[in-house]
Short mmCIF file of C-alpha atoms in Angstrom, two decimals:
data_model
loop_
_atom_site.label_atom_id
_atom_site.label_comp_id
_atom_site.label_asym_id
_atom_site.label_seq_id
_atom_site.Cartn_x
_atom_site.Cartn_y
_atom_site.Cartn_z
CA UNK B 4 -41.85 -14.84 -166.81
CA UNK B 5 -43.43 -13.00 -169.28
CA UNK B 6 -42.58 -9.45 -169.73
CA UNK B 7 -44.90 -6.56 -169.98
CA UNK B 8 -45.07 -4.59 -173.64
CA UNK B 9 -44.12 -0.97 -172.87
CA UNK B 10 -46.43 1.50 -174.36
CA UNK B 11 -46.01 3.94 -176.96
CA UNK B 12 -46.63 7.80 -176.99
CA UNK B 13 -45.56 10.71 -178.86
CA UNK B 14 -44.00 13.69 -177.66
CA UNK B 15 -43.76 16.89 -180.18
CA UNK B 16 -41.94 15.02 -183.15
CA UNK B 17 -40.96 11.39 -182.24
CA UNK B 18 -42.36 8.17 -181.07
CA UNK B 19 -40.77 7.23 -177.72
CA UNK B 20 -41.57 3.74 -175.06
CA UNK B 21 -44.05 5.94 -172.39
CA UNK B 22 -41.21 5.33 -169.71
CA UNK B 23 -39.11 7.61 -171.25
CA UNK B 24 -41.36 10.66 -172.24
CA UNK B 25 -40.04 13.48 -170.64
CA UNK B 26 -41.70 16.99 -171.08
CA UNK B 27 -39.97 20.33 -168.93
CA UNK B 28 -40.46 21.65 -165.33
CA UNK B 29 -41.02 24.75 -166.43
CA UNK B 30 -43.72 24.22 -168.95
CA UNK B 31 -46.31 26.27 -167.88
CA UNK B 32 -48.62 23.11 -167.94
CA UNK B 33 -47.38 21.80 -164.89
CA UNK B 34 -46.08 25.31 -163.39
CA UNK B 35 -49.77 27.32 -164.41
CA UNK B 36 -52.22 24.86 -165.41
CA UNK B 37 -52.12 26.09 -169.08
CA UNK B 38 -53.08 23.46 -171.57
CA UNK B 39 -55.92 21.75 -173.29
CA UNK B 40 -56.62 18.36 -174.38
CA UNK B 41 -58.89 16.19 -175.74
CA UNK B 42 -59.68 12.44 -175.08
CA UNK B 43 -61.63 9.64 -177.92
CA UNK B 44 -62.24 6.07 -177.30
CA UNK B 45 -60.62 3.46 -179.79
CA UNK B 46 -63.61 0.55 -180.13
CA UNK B 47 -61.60 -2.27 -181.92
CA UNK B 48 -58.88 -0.39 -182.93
CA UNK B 49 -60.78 2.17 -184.68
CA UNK B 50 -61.19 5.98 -182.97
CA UNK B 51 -64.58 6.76 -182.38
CA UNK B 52 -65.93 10.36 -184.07
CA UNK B 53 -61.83 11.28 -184.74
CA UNK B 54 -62.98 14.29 -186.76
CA UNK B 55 -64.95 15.72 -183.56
CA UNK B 56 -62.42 15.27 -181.57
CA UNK B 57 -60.13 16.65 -183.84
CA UNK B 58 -62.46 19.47 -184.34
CA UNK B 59 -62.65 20.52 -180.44
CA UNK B 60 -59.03 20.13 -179.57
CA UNK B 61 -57.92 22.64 -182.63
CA UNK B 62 -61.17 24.86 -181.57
CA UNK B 63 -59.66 24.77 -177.92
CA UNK B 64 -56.13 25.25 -179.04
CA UNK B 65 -56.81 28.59 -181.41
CA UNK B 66 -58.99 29.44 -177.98
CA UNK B 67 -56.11 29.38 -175.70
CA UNK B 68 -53.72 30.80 -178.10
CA UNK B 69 -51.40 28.11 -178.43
CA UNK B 70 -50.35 26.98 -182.10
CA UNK B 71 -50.52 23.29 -182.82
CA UNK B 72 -47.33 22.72 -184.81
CA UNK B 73 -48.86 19.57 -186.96
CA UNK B 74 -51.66 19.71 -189.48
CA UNK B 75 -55.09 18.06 -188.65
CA UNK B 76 -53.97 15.13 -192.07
CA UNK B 77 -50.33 14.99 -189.65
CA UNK B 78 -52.69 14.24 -186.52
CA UNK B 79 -54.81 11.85 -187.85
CA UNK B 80 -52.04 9.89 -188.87
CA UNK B 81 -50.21 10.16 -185.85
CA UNK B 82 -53.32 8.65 -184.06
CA UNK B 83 -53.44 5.93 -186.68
CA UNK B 84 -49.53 5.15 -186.04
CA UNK B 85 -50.20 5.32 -182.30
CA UNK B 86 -52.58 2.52 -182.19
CA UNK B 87 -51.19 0.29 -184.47
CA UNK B 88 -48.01 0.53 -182.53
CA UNK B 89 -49.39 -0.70 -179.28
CA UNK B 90 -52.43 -3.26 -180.43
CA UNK B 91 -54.53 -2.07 -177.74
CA UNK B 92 -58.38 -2.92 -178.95
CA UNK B 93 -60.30 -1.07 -175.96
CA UNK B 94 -58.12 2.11 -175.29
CA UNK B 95 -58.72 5.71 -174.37
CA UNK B 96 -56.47 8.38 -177.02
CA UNK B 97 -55.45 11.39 -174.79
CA UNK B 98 -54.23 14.35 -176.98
CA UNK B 99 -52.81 17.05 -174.72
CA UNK B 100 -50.78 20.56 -175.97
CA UNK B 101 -49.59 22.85 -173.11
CA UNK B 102 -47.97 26.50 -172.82
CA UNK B 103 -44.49 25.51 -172.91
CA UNK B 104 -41.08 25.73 -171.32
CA UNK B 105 -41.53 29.47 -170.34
CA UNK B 106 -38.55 31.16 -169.63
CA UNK B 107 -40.72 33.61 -167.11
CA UNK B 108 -43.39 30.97 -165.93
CA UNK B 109 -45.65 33.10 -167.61
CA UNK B 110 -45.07 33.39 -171.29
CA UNK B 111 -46.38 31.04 -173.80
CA UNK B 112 -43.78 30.02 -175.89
CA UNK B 113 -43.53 26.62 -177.99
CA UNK B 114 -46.10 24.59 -176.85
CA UNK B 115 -45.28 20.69 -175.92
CA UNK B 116 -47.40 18.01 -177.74
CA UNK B 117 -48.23 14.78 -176.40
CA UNK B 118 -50.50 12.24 -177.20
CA UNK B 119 -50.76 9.00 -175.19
CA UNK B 120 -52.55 5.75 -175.46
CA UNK B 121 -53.89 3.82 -172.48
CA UNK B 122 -56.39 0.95 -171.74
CA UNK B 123 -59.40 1.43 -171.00
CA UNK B 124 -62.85 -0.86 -169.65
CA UNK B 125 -65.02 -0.16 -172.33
CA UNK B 126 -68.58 1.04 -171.30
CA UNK B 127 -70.92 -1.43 -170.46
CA UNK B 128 -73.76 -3.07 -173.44
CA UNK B 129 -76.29 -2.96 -171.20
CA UNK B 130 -77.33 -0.01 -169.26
CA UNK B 131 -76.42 0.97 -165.60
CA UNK B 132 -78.71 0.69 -163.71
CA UNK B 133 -80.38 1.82 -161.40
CA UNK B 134 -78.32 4.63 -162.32
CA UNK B 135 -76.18 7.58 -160.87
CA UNK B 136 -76.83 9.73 -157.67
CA UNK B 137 -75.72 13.27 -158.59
CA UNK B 138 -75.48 16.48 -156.36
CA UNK B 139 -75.05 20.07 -157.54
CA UNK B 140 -72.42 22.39 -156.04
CA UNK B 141 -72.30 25.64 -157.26
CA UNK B 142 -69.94 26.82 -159.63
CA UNK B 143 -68.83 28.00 -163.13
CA UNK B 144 -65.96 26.85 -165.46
CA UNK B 145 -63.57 29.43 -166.60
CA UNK B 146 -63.80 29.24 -170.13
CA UNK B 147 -66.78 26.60 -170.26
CA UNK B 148 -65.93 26.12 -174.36
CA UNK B 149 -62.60 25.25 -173.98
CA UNK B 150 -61.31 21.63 -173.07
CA UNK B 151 -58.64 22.92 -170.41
CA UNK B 152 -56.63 21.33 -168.28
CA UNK B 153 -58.37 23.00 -165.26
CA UNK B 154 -60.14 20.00 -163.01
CA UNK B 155 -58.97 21.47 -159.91
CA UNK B 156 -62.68 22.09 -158.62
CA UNK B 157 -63.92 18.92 -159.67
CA UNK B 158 -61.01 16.84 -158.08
CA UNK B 159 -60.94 19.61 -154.65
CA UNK B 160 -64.72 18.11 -154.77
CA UNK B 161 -64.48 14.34 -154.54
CA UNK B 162 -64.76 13.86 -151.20
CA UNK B 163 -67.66 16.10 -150.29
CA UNK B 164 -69.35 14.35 -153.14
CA UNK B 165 -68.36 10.60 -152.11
CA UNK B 166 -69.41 12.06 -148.25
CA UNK B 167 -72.97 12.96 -149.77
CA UNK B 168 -73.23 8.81 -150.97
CA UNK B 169 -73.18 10.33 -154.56
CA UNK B 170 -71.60 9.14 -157.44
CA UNK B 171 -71.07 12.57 -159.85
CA UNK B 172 -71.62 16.34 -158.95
CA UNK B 173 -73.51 18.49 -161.25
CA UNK B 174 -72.49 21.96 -161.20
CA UNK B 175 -75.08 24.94 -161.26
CA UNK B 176 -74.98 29.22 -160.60
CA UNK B 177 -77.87 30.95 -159.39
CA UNK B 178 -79.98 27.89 -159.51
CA UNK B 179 -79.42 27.06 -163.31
CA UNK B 180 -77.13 24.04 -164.26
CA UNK B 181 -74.42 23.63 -166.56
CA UNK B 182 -72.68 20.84 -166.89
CA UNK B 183 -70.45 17.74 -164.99
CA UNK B 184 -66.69 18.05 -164.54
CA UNK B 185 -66.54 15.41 -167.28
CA UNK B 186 -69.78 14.89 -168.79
CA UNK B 187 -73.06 16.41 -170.11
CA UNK B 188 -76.37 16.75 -168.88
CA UNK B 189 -79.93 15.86 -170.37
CA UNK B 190 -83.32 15.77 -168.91
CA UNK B 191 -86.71 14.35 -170.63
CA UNK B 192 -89.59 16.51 -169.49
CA UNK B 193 -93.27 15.43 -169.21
CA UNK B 194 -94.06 16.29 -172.30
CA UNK B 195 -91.06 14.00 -173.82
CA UNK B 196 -88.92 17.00 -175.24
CA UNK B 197 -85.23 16.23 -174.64
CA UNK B 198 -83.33 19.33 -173.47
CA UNK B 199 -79.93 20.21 -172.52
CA UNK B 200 -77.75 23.57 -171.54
CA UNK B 201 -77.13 25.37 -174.58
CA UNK B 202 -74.08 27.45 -173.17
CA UNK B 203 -71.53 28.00 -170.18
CA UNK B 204 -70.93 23.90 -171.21
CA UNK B 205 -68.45 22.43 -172.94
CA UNK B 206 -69.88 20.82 -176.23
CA UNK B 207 -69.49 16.98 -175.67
CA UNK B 208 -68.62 14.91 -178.77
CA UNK B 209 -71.29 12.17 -177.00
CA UNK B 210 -73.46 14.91 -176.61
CA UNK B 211 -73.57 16.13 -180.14
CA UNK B 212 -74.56 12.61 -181.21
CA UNK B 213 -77.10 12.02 -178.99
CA UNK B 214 -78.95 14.89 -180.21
CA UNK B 215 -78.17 14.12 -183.76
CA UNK B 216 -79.66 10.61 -182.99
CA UNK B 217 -82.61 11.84 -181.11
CA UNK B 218 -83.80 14.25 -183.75
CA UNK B 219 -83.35 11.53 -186.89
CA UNK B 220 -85.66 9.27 -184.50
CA UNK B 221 -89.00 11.57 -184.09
CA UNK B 222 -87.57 13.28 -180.24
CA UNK B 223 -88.02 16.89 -180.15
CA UNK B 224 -84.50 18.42 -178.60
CA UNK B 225 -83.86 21.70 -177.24
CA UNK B 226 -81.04 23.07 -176.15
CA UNK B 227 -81.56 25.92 -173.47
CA UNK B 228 -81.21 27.35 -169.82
CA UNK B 229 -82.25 24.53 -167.32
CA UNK B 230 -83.04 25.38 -163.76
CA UNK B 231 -83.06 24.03 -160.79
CA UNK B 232 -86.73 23.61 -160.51
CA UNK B 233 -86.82 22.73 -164.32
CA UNK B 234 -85.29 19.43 -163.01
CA UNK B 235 -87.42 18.84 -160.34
CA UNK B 236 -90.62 18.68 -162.84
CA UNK B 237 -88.58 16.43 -165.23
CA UNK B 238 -89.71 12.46 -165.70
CA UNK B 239 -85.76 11.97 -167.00
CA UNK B 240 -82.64 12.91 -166.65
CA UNK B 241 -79.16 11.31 -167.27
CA UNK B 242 -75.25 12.07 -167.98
CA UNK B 243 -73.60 11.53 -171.37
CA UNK B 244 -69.64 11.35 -171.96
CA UNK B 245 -67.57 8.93 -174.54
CA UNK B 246 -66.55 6.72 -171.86
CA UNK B 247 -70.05 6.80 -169.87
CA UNK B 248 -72.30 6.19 -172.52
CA UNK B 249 -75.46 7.18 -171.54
CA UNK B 250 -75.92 6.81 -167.38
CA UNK B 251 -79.50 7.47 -166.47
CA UNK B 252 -80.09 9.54 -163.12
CA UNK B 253 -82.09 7.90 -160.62
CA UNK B 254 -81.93 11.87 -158.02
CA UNK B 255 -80.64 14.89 -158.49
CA UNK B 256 -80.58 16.35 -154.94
CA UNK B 257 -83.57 16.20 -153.53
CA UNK B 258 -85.29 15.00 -156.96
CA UNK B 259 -85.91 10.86 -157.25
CA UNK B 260 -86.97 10.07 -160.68
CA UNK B 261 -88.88 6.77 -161.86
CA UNK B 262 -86.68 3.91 -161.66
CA UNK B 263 -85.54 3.74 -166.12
CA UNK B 264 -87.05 0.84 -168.09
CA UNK B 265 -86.64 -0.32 -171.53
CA UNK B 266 -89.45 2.27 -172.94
CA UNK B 267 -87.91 5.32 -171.08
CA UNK B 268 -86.37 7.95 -173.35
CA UNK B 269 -83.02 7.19 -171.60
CA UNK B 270 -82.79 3.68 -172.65
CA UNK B 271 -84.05 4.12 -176.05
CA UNK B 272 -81.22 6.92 -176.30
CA UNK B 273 -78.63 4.52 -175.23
CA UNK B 274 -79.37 1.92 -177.49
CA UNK B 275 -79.62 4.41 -180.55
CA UNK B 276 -76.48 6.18 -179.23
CA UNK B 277 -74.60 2.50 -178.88
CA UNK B 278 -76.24 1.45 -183.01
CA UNK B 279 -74.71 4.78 -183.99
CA UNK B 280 -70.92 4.00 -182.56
CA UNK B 281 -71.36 0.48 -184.01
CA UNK B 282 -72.25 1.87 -187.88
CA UNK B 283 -69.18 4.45 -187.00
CA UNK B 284 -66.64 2.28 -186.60
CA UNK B 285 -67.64 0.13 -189.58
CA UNK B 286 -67.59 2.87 -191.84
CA UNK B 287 -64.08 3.44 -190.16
CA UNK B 288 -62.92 0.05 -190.93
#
C-alpha cells in the first residue's frame, strides 16, 4: 500500500515532519489568544504577492509587540525551503508567531514561530455564480489592522449564519460596514465608482490588488465609510480574499442585486484580478 508523504513545517529554528511539531501549553497563544498570522496561496509552486504578505505579518507583529526573531531575506527563504520540501503545487502558506511560553499566562516572552504548509482547492477559473448570500451582524474587531488570531466571533457565529440560509456574515456598527471575518468588501454604485471601507478593516492583500487593477483599467475607486443604506442603492457588491477570488453578492440582507454577467464590474474585476496573479507568478518563476 502506498504510504502517505508526511508534511513539513517549521517551528522557531528547525524543519520538523508536521506530526511532530510541538509548541508549549502555556504559550499564551493557546492560553490568551495572543498571536498573529498571516496566510498566501502558492499557485504552482510559486507564493502569490510574498512581499505583501510579508509586509502585513511584520506590520501585525511590531503591532502586537512581539519580535520576529528572523529577518524578512531569513523568511523568504524559509518559505522557499518549505515548499520545495513538500512539492505541494496548490497549497495555502500559514505563517503564525504567538506570545510565548509565559511563565505568568500573561507576559509576553519569546514568541513561538511556526509556519505550515497545507493543500489547498485552488479557487475556481470561472466565477461563482450566482454568488454568495451574506448577512450583517453587528460588531467590531479589536484591533481591525492587525491579522490576530482572534476569530472567536466569527466561528461563535456560524450557526446563526448557516440558520439564516447564508453563506458569509458581513459585520457592521451603527449601520456602517466593515469588513468579513475573512474577507473584504466592495460595492459598485450606479454611477460605476468602486468603493470599499477605508478603516476599522483589515487591509486585504486581494484587496489591495483589486484596487490597483481597477484604477490601471479606467474604474474610479474610493475607499470610504459605507452604510447600510449605501448598500441598498448599490447595482454591485461582492467579497474579495486570496483564497475566494472575487465572489459576487447576489443579497445583502434584505438587498437582492442583479443576477452578475460577463459585463458587470464584478466579473470584469475577476478576470483582471485572475490576469494579474497569472503575470505574478511568471515574474516569480
Amino acid at each position: 500500500m502506498h504510504k502517505e508523504i508526511e508534511l513539513i513545517s517549521f517551528i522557531n529554528d528547525r524543519f520538523v515532519p508536521a506530526s511532530e511539531a510541538r509548541l508549549p501549553l502555556n504559550d499564551l497563544g493557546f492560553q490568551r489568544g495572543y498571536g498573529i498570522f498571516d496566510f498566501l496561496r502558492v499557485a504552482g509552486s510559486v507564493p502569490l504577492y510574498k512581499e505583501d504578505h510579508l509586509n502585513r505579518f511584520f506590520h501585525s507583529a511590531r503591532e502586537m509587540r512581539l519580535p520576529v526573531n528572523q529577518t524578512r531575506a531569513e523568511l523568504e527563504s524559509i518559505i522557499d525551503e518549505l515548499i520545495q520540501k513538500n512539492s505541494l503545487p496548490h497549497s495555502g502558506i500559514r505563517i503564525m508567531l504567538s506570545g510565548g511560553a509565559s511563565p505568568d499566562g500573561f507576559r509576553i516572552v519569546q514568541p513561538n514561530l511556526a509556519i505550515v504548509q497545507v493543500p489547498i482547492v485552488p479557487p475556481p477559473d470561472e466565477i461563482v455564480l450566482p454568488g454568495y448570500k451574506v448577512v450583517t451582524y453587528p460588531h467590531q474587531r479589536q484591533m481591525p489592522h492587525i491579522k490576530t488570531t482572534d476569530y472567536l466571533m466569527a466561528i461563535w457565529l456560524q450557526p446563526w449564519v448557516q440558520a439564516q440560509g447564508a453563506d458569509e456574515v458581513l459585520y457592521q456598527q451603527n449601520g456602517m460596514v466593515s469588513e468579513f471575518p475573512r474577507s473584504n468588501f466592495f460595492m459598485v454604485t450606479n454611477e460605476g465608482t468602486l468603493v470599499t471601507p477605508g478603516r476599522n478593516v483589515l487591509y486585504g492583500v486581494t484587496r489591495k490588488q483589486i484596487l490597483q487593477v481597477a484604477a490601471a483599467n479606467g474604474i474610479d475607486v474610493s475607499e470610504k465609510d459605507i452604510s447600510l443604506t449605501d448598500i441598498s442603492l448599490a447595482k454591485e457588491a461582492f467579497i474579495t480574499s486570496s483564497t475566494k477570488r472575487v465572489i459576487p453578492i447576489r443579497q445583502l440582507d434584505e438587498t437582492i442585486f442583479k443576477p452578475c454577467t460577463s459585463d458587470s464590474v464584478t466579473a470584469k474585476l475577476f478576470r483582471l484580478l485572475q490576469q494579474h496573479e497569472i503575470t505574478t507568478a511568471a515574474q516569480a518563476h
